[in-house]
């Protein structure tokens, strides 16, 4: 049996930066360091940081006054910053710069008087953070589209969650455009999401099945599984080698593996070890060289 690894896969620049922010805070300040929401959506990463002294919480109010808190890569609504200020917390913001860009777009277009639509998944941390920035309507890209009943000539700005399916987003956006003659469309699906989906499409052509390594609550991992399946092969999202089922891979000659933007490579290595393939190769579809600078207060380290 042969394993073909999709490239790019795994950590994106926003995840690398967010993990580094927590690690530097643990070095610079005395643990515990609080992290609001999972720093990135991967339990392995979260547990590794917790072993070093990070404590993950969901609400600002759970954090003792005057503590250090890192806000997760997914972005946070302004109320969380305000509440943190009221509790005397020192906030280090690990929001991915590409998510911050969406926040800034929301504020700008809303100030310009446009009605803002966000295409995304209700309840996702990034969507909660973005929706807090300005008045906007959420349109879910998965469920039947619930287009707002505004006049057809309303000036509309359409923003998107960064980790959606590229193809579903295009469909959702074209439905919105069909309702409003005056739409400004921002494609906010990020480079990492786009590249991993492009790569898995190519991978699906070559293999009998695709394993996506990553967490169940990771949006981009779920999208990778869907994209692979839509391109004609069975696809399974697994957290780690422990979730691998013998009946999925029995008889397969070529197994494709990819991983989400928050999945550490060690989890991919463990799956390969468990599969014991005769050969491992890499399908390199896109080269990535994106990096993001750290928040100002951590740059000197
Ligand atoms: S998936 Fe995209 S938006 Fe999210 S942290 Fe990575 S680079 Fe940033």
Short mmCIF file of C-alpha atoms and ligand atoms in Angstrom, two decimals:
data_model
loop_
_atom_site.label_atom_id
_atom_site.label_comp_id
_atom_site.label_asym_id
_atom_site.label_seq_id
_atom_site.Cartn_x
_atom_site.Cartn_y
_atom_site.Cartn_z
CA UNK A 1 0.00 0.00 0.00
CA UNK A 2 1.15 3.51 -0.82
CA UNK A 3 0.53 6.75 1.06
CA UNK A 4 0.43 10.04 -0.84
CA UNK A 5 0.73 13.18 1.30
CA UNK A 6 -0.97 16.35 0.17
CA UNK A 7 1.11 19.52 0.13
CA UNK A 8 0.42 22.04 1.48
CA UNK A 9 -1.15 20.55 4.59
CA UNK A 10 -0.99 21.29 8.31
CA UNK A 11 -0.11 24.48 10.11
CA UNK A 12 -0.84 27.83 8.46
CA UNK A 13 0.95 31.07 9.32
CA UNK A 14 -1.88 32.22 11.63
CA UNK A 15 -1.69 29.02 13.69
CA UNK A 16 2.11 29.11 13.92
CA UNK A 17 1.86 32.70 15.16
CA UNK A 18 -0.91 31.98 17.69
CA UNK A 19 0.97 29.04 19.24
CA UNK A 20 4.15 31.13 19.39
CA UNK A 21 2.24 33.92 21.13
CA UNK A 22 1.18 31.55 23.93
CA UNK A 23 4.66 30.03 24.20
CA UNK A 24 6.30 33.46 24.41
CA UNK A 25 3.78 34.61 27.00
CA UNK A 26 4.56 31.51 29.08
CA UNK A 27 8.26 32.40 28.89
CA UNK A 28 7.85 36.12 29.47
CA UNK A 29 5.19 36.12 32.18
CA UNK A 30 4.75 33.73 35.07
CA UNK A 31 2.28 30.90 34.38
CA UNK A 32 -0.58 30.46 34.50
CA UNK A 33 -1.40 32.23 31.25
CA UNK A 34 -5.07 32.15 30.36
CA UNK A 35 -6.22 31.50 26.80
CA UNK A 36 -9.71 32.56 25.80
CA UNK A 37 -11.14 29.78 23.63
CA UNK A 38 -8.90 26.98 22.30
CA UNK A 39 -5.90 28.87 20.92
CA UNK A 40 -6.42 26.89 17.70
CA UNK A 41 -8.94 24.12 17.09
CA UNK A 42 -6.77 21.13 17.91
CA UNK A 43 -6.86 19.29 21.27
CA UNK A 44 -3.27 18.02 20.92
CA UNK A 45 -1.97 21.59 20.61
CA UNK A 46 -4.19 22.81 23.43
CA UNK A 47 -3.06 20.02 25.78
CA UNK A 48 0.62 20.60 24.94
CA UNK A 49 0.29 24.28 25.91
CA UNK A 50 -1.72 23.41 29.02
CA UNK A 51 1.10 21.15 30.18
CA UNK A 52 3.36 24.22 30.03
CA UNK A 53 1.01 26.34 32.13
CA UNK A 54 -1.72 27.66 29.81
CA UNK A 55 -5.32 27.47 31.02
CA UNK A 56 -8.05 27.49 28.38
CA UNK A 57 -11.37 29.12 29.26
CA UNK A 58 -14.42 30.10 27.21
CA UNK A 59 -15.45 33.31 28.95
CA UNK A 60 -13.49 36.36 30.05
CA UNK A 61 -15.35 36.27 33.36
CA UNK A 62 -13.73 32.92 34.23
CA UNK A 63 -10.29 34.57 34.35
CA UNK A 64 -9.01 35.90 37.70
CA UNK A 65 -8.58 39.69 37.75
CA UNK A 66 -5.21 41.14 36.69
CA UNK A 67 -4.17 37.96 34.82
CA UNK A 68 -2.54 37.64 31.43
CA UNK A 69 -4.86 36.34 28.73
CA UNK A 70 -4.23 35.41 25.12
CA UNK A 71 -7.23 35.79 22.81
CA UNK A 72 -7.38 32.93 20.30
CA UNK A 73 -6.52 32.98 16.59
CA UNK A 74 -10.21 33.00 15.62
CA UNK A 75 -10.75 36.61 16.71
CA UNK A 76 -12.91 38.06 19.46
CA UNK A 77 -15.79 40.53 19.60
CA UNK A 78 -15.12 44.01 21.08
CA UNK A 79 -17.19 43.15 24.19
CA UNK A 80 -14.52 40.63 25.20
CA UNK A 81 -11.79 43.29 25.05
CA UNK A 82 -14.00 45.65 27.02
CA UNK A 83 -14.79 43.05 29.68
CA UNK A 84 -11.10 42.15 29.91
CA UNK A 85 -10.30 45.84 30.51
CA UNK A 86 -12.92 46.01 33.27
CA UNK A 87 -11.31 42.99 34.98
CA UNK A 88 -7.82 44.46 34.74
CA UNK A 89 -6.62 41.71 32.40
CA UNK A 90 -3.58 42.13 30.20
CA UNK A 91 -4.70 40.94 26.76
CA UNK A 92 -2.28 39.60 24.18
CA UNK A 93 -4.25 39.26 20.97
CA UNK A 94 -3.38 36.21 18.85
CA UNK A 95 -6.12 36.86 16.28
CA UNK A 96 -4.85 35.84 12.85
CA UNK A 97 -4.11 38.99 10.82
CA UNK A 98 -6.33 37.61 8.04
CA UNK A 99 -9.26 37.49 10.46
CA UNK A 100 -8.44 41.01 11.68
CA UNK A 101 -8.62 42.11 8.04
CA UNK A 102 -12.21 40.82 7.86
CA UNK A 103 -13.03 42.70 11.09
CA UNK A 104 -11.64 45.89 9.56
CA UNK A 105 -13.63 45.37 6.37
CA UNK A 106 -16.83 44.95 8.40
CA UNK A 107 -16.20 48.19 10.29
CA UNK A 108 -15.25 50.12 7.12
CA UNK A 109 -18.21 49.04 4.99
CA UNK A 110 -20.66 49.51 7.80
CA UNK A 111 -19.35 53.06 8.36
CA UNK A 112 -19.75 53.71 4.63
CA UNK A 113 -23.44 52.90 5.02
CA UNK A 114 -23.40 49.51 3.31
CA UNK A 115 -25.42 46.61 4.65
CA UNK A 116 -23.02 43.82 5.55
CA UNK A 117 -23.61 40.10 4.95
CA UNK A 118 -21.24 37.55 6.44
CA UNK A 119 -21.19 34.11 4.84
CA UNK A 120 -20.14 31.63 7.52
CA UNK A 121 -21.15 29.00 10.05
CA UNK A 122 -23.41 30.04 12.90
CA UNK A 123 -21.77 29.49 16.28
CA UNK A 124 -18.17 29.26 15.01
CA UNK A 125 -15.77 31.30 17.13
CA UNK A 126 -14.57 33.32 14.14
CA UNK A 127 -18.14 34.20 13.16
CA UNK A 128 -18.93 35.36 16.71
CA UNK A 129 -15.86 37.57 16.68
CA UNK A 130 -16.59 39.06 13.26
CA UNK A 131 -20.29 39.63 13.95
CA UNK A 132 -19.39 41.66 17.00
CA UNK A 133 -17.51 44.24 14.92
CA UNK A 134 -20.46 45.89 13.15
CA UNK A 135 -24.14 45.25 12.39
CA UNK A 136 -24.37 42.39 9.90
CA UNK A 137 -26.50 39.47 8.80
CA UNK A 138 -25.17 35.92 8.75
CA UNK A 139 -25.89 33.75 5.76
CA UNK A 140 -24.96 30.11 6.35
CA UNK A 141 -23.21 28.63 3.34
CA UNK A 142 -24.45 25.13 4.14
CA UNK A 143 -28.14 25.49 4.92
CA UNK A 144 -30.69 26.81 2.39
CA UNK A 145 -29.75 30.41 1.83
CA UNK A 146 -31.71 32.84 3.91
CA UNK A 147 -31.14 36.04 1.96
CA UNK A 148 -32.17 39.22 3.80
CA UNK A 149 -35.31 40.88 2.46
CA UNK A 150 -33.73 44.20 1.58
CA UNK A 151 -34.50 46.26 -1.54
CA UNK A 152 -32.72 44.97 -4.62
CA UNK A 153 -30.71 48.19 -4.97
CA UNK A 154 -29.42 48.15 -1.35
CA UNK A 155 -25.65 48.67 -1.19
CA UNK A 156 -24.39 45.35 0.15
CA UNK A 157 -20.90 44.26 1.21
CA UNK A 158 -20.40 40.48 1.38
CA UNK A 159 -17.69 39.14 3.68
CA UNK A 160 -16.83 35.51 4.33
CA UNK A 161 -15.47 33.39 7.16
CA UNK A 162 -11.85 32.55 6.33
CA UNK A 163 -12.17 28.76 6.54
CA UNK A 164 -15.11 27.96 4.26
CA UNK A 165 -15.28 25.72 1.23
CA UNK A 166 -14.11 27.77 -1.74
CA UNK A 167 -16.78 26.20 -3.97
CA UNK A 168 -19.69 26.56 -1.49
CA UNK A 169 -18.71 30.17 -0.87
CA UNK A 170 -18.75 30.94 -4.59
CA UNK A 171 -22.27 29.45 -4.83
CA UNK A 172 -23.50 31.39 -1.79
CA UNK A 173 -22.04 34.63 -3.10
CA UNK A 174 -23.60 34.21 -6.52
CA UNK A 175 -27.04 33.66 -4.91
CA UNK A 176 -26.60 36.84 -2.91
CA UNK A 177 -25.50 38.73 -6.03
CA UNK A 178 -28.63 37.57 -7.83
CA UNK A 179 -30.74 39.39 -5.21
CA UNK A 180 -28.85 42.68 -5.03
CA UNK A 181 -27.65 44.78 -7.96
CA UNK A 182 -25.16 46.77 -5.88
CA UNK A 183 -22.88 44.26 -4.14
CA UNK A 184 -19.27 44.51 -3.13
CA UNK A 185 -17.83 41.02 -2.74
CA UNK A 186 -14.78 40.33 -0.60
CA UNK A 187 -13.31 36.88 -0.91
CA UNK A 188 -12.02 36.37 2.61
CA UNK A 189 -11.42 32.61 2.41
CA UNK A 190 -7.76 32.62 3.37
CA UNK A 191 -4.76 31.41 1.37
CA UNK A 192 -4.22 28.39 3.66
CA UNK A 193 -7.82 27.17 3.36
CA UNK A 194 -7.81 27.71 -0.41
CA UNK A 195 -4.46 25.99 -0.97
CA UNK A 196 -5.26 22.95 1.17
CA UNK A 197 -8.56 22.49 -0.69
CA UNK A 198 -6.87 22.84 -4.09
CA UNK A 199 -4.27 20.28 -3.09
CA UNK A 200 -6.81 17.76 -1.78
CA UNK A 201 -8.78 17.99 -5.04
CA UNK A 202 -5.65 16.90 -6.93
CA UNK A 203 -4.94 14.24 -4.33
CA UNK A 204 -8.45 12.76 -4.63
CA UNK A 205 -7.79 12.03 -8.31
CA UNK A 206 -4.89 9.72 -7.41
CA UNK A 207 -6.04 7.74 -4.39
CA UNK A 208 -8.68 5.25 -3.19
CA UNK A 209 -9.52 7.22 -0.07
CA UNK A 210 -8.46 10.34 1.81
CA UNK A 211 -7.72 10.66 5.50
CA UNK A 212 -7.96 14.19 6.86
CA UNK A 213 -6.08 14.51 10.13
CA UNK A 214 -7.51 17.13 12.43
CA UNK A 215 -10.09 18.03 15.03
CA UNK A 216 -13.83 17.58 14.70
CA UNK A 217 -14.43 21.24 15.61
CA UNK A 218 -11.96 22.54 13.02
CA UNK A 219 -13.88 24.20 10.21
CA UNK A 220 -11.12 23.91 7.62
CA UNK A 221 -10.61 20.18 8.41
CA UNK A 222 -14.29 19.48 7.87
CA UNK A 223 -14.18 21.36 4.58
CA UNK A 224 -11.18 19.29 3.44
CA UNK A 225 -13.09 16.08 4.11
CA UNK A 226 -16.11 17.37 2.16
CA UNK A 227 -13.98 18.54 -0.77
CA UNK A 228 -12.25 15.14 -1.03
CA UNK A 229 -15.59 13.32 -0.90
CA UNK A 230 -17.09 15.57 -3.56
CA UNK A 231 -14.16 14.67 -5.76
CA UNK A 232 -15.15 11.07 -5.76
CA UNK A 233 -13.40 9.24 -2.92
CA UNK A 234 -14.41 8.20 0.59
CA UNK A 235 -12.90 10.64 3.06
CA UNK A 236 -12.59 10.42 6.85
CA UNK A 237 -11.72 13.09 9.39
CA UNK A 238 -9.71 11.63 12.26
CA UNK A 239 -8.13 13.31 15.24
CA UNK A 240 -5.24 10.88 15.48
CA UNK A 241 -4.02 7.37 14.66
CA UNK A 242 -6.28 6.03 17.44
CA UNK A 243 -9.37 6.88 15.34
CA UNK A 244 -8.18 4.98 12.27
CA UNK A 245 -10.51 2.11 11.40
CA UNK A 246 -9.17 -1.02 9.77
CA UNK A 247 -12.25 -1.47 7.54
CA UNK A 248 -11.75 1.98 5.94
CA UNK A 249 -8.30 1.17 4.65
CA UNK A 250 -8.61 -2.58 4.00
CA UNK A 251 -7.84 -3.30 0.35
CA UNK A 252 -6.86 0.29 -0.47
CA UNK A 253 -3.80 0.53 -2.69
CA UNK A 254 -3.32 4.27 -2.45
CA UNK A 255 -4.27 6.31 0.60
CA UNK A 256 -4.18 10.10 0.48
CA UNK A 257 -3.45 12.07 3.64
CA UNK A 258 -3.96 15.73 4.32
CA UNK A 259 -4.31 17.75 7.52
CA UNK A 260 -5.99 20.97 8.56
CA UNK A 261 -4.39 24.32 9.28
CA UNK A 262 -4.33 23.62 13.03
CA UNK A 263 -3.03 20.03 12.89
CA UNK A 264 0.56 19.37 14.03
CA UNK A 265 2.62 17.17 11.71
CA UNK A 266 3.35 14.68 14.50
CA UNK A 267 -0.27 13.47 14.22
CA UNK A 268 0.22 12.82 10.49
CA UNK A 269 3.44 10.91 11.25
CA UNK A 270 1.61 8.71 13.77
CA UNK A 271 -1.08 7.83 11.23
CA UNK A 272 1.58 6.90 8.66
CA UNK A 273 3.33 4.70 11.24
CA UNK A 274 0.09 2.92 11.98
CA UNK A 275 -0.67 2.34 8.30
CA UNK A 276 2.80 0.88 7.68
CA UNK A 277 2.78 1.69 3.94
CA UNK A 278 5.29 0.27 1.44
CA UNK A 279 5.92 3.74 0.10
CA UNK A 280 5.25 7.38 1.09
CA UNK A 281 5.36 10.20 -1.46
CA UNK A 282 4.25 13.83 -1.50
CA UNK A 283 1.99 15.51 -4.03
CA UNK A 284 3.18 19.11 -4.03
CA UNK A 285 0.47 21.31 -5.52
CA UNK A 286 1.24 24.79 -4.16
CA UNK A 287 4.29 26.27 -2.44
CA UNK A 288 3.53 28.45 0.59
CA UNK A 289 5.85 31.03 2.12
CA UNK A 290 3.50 33.13 4.27
CA UNK A 291 4.58 34.31 7.72
CA UNK A 292 3.03 36.85 10.08
CA UNK A 293 4.79 39.14 12.53
CA UNK A 294 4.13 38.69 16.23
CA UNK A 295 2.08 41.18 18.26
CA UNK A 296 4.22 44.24 19.13
CA UNK A 297 4.69 43.44 22.81
CA UNK A 298 6.30 40.07 21.98
CA UNK A 299 8.54 41.08 19.09
CA UNK A 300 11.67 41.81 21.12
CA UNK A 301 11.94 38.23 22.40
S1 LIG B 1 -6.72 29.22 8.60
FE1 LIG B 1 -6.32 31.15 7.54
S2 LIG B 1 -7.43 32.71 8.72
FE2 LIG B 1 -7.28 30.86 10.01
S3 LIG B 1 -5.44 31.16 11.23
FE3 LIG B 1 -4.82 30.07 9.38
S4 LIG B 1 -4.18 31.68 7.93
FE4 LIG B 1 -5.37 32.64 9.54
#
